[in-house]
mmCIF file of C-alpha atoms in Angstrom:
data_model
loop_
_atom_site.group_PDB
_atom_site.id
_atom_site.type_symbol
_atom_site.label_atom_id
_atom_site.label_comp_id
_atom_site.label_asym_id
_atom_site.label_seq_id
_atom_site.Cartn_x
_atom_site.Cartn_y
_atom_site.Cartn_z
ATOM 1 C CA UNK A 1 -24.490 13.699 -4.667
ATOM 2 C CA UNK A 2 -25.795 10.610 -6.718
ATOM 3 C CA UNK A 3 -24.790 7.924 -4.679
ATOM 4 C CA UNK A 4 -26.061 4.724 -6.949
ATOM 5 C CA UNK A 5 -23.665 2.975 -9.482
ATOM 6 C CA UNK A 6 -23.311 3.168 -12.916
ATOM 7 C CA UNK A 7 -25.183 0.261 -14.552
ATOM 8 C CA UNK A 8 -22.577 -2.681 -15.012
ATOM 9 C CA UNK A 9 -21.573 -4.487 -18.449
ATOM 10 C CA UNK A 10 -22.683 -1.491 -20.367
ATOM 11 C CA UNK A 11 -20.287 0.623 -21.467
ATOM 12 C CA UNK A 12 -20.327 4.149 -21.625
ATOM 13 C CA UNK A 13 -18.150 7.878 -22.578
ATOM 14 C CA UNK A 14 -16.659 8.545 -19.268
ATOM 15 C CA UNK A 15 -16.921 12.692 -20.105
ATOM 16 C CA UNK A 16 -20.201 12.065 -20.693
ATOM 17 C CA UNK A 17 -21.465 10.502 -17.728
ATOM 18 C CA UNK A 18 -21.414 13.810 -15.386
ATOM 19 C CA UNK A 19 -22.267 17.490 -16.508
ATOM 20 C CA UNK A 20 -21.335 21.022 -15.638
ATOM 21 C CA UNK A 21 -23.688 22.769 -13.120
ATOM 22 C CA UNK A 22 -22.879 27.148 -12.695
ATOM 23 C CA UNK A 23 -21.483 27.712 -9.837
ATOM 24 C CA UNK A 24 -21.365 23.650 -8.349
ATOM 25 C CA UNK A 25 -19.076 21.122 -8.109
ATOM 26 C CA UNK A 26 -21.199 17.831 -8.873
ATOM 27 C CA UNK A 27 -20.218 13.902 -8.200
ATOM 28 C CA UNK A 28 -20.862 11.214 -9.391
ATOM 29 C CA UNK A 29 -20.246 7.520 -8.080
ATOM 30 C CA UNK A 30 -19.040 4.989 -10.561
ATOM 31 C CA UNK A 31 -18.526 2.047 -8.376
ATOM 32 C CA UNK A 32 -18.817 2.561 -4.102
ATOM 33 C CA UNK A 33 -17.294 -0.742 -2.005
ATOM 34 C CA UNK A 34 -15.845 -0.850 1.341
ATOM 35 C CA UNK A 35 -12.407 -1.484 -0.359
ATOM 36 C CA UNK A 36 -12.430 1.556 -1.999
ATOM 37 C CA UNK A 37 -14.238 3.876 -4.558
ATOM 38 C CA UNK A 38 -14.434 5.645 -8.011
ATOM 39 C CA UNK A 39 -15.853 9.038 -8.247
ATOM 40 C CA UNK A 40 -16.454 11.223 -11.455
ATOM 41 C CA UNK A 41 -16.423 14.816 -10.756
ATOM 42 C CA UNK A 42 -17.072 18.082 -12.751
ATOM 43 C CA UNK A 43 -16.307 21.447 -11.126
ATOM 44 C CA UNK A 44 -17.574 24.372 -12.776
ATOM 45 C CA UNK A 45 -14.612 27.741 -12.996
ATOM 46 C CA UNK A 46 -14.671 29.361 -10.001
ATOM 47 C CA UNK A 47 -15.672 26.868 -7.953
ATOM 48 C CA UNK A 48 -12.828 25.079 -5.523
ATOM 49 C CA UNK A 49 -12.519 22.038 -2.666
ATOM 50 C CA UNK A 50 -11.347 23.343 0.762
ATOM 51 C CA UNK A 51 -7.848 22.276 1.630
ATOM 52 C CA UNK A 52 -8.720 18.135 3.721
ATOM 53 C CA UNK A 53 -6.859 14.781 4.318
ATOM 54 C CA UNK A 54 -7.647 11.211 3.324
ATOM 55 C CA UNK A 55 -6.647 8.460 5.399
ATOM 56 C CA UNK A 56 -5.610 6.690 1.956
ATOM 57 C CA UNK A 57 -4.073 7.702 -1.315
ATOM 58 C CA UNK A 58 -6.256 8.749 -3.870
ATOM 59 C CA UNK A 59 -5.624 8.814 -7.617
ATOM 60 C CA UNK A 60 -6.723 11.517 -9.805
ATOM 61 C CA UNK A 61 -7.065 11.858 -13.821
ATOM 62 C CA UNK A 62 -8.676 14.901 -15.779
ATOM 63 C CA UNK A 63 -10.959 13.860 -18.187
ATOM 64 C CA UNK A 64 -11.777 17.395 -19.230
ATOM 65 C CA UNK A 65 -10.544 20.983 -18.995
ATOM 66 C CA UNK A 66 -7.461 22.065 -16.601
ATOM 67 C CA UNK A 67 -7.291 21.702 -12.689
ATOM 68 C CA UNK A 68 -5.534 23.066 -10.000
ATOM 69 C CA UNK A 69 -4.586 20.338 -7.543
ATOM 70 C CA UNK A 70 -2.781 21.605 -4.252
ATOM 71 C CA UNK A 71 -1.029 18.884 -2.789
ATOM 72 C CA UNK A 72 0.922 19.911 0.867
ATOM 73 C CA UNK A 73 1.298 23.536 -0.187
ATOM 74 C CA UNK A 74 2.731 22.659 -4.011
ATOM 75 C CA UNK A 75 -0.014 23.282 -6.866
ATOM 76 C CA UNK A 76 0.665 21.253 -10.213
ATOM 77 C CA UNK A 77 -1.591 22.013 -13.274
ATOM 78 C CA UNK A 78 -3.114 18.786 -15.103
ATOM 79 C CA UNK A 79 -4.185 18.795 -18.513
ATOM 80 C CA UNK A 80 -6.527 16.415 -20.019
ATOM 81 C CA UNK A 81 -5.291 12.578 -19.594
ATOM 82 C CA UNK A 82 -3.157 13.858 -17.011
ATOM 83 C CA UNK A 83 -3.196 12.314 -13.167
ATOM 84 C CA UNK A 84 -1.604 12.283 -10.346
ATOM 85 C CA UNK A 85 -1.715 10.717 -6.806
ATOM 86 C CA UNK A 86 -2.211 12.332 -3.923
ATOM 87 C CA UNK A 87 -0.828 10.607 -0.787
ATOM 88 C CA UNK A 88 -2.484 9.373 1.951
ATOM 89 C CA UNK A 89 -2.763 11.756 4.804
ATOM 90 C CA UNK A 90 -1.802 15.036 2.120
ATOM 91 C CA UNK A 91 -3.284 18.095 3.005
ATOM 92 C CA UNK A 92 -5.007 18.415 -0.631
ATOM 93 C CA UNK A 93 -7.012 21.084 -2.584
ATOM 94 C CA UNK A 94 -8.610 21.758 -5.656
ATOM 95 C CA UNK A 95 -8.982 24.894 -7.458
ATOM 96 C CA UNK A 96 -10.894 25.596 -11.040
ATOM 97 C CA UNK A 97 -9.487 28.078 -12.575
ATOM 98 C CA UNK A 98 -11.538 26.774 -15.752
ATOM 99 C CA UNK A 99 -14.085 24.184 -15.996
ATOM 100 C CA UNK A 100 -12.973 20.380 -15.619
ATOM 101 C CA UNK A 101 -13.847 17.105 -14.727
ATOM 102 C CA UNK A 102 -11.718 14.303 -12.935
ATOM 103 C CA UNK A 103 -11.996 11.091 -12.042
ATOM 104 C CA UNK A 104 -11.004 9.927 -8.755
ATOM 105 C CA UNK A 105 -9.835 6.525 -7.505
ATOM 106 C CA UNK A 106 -9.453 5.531 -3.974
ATOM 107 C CA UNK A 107 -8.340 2.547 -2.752
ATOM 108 C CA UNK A 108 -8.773 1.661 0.999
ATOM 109 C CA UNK A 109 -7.330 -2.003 1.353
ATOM 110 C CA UNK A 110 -3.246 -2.661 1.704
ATOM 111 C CA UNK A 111 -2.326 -0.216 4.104
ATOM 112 C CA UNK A 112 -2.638 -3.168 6.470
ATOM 113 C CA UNK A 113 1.312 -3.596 5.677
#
């Protein structure tokens, strides 16, 4: 996994910035701080993410193709420009079916409440 930035105050196509590997699920990090992160991903069809938890909710938008997202036990299909969040402490999953690529958002800070 690339774990450097993208470059700042340049923009870029967000599709763009990660390709499909056979047979891999790649990542890589748009922007990595304590207080959270950003995450491009790109999971080639037949490939899948074991079912884990995240101490914090994560946010999740398909930027290409269809996924499979299991969230406690429930799977729900998202399109392209589609998202969804997936609560904190969710037993989660992910499951390509076809190629697709996601973007995911995490936010650590606020649960302080």
């Amino acid at each position: 996994m690339d774990t450097s930035e993208l470059e700042k105050a340049k923009s870029h196509i967000i599709v763009e910035i990660i390709q499909y590997i056979p047979n891999a699920v790649v990542s890589k990090t748009i922007i990595k701080k304590t207080t959270g992160n950003i995450t491009a991903s790109s999971f080639d069809a037949g490939e899948e993410l074991a079912e884990k938890t995240s101490p914090f909710d994560n946010y999740i938008q398909i930027i290409d193709g269809v996924a499979e997202v299991i969230i406690k036990n429930k799977i729900h299909k998202l399109g392209l420009g589609e998202g969804i969040i997936i609560p904190a402490h969710a037993q989660h999953s992910f499951n390509a079916n076809q190629q697709f690529k996601m973007i995911s958002t995490i936010i650590k800070s606020g649960y302080e409440d």
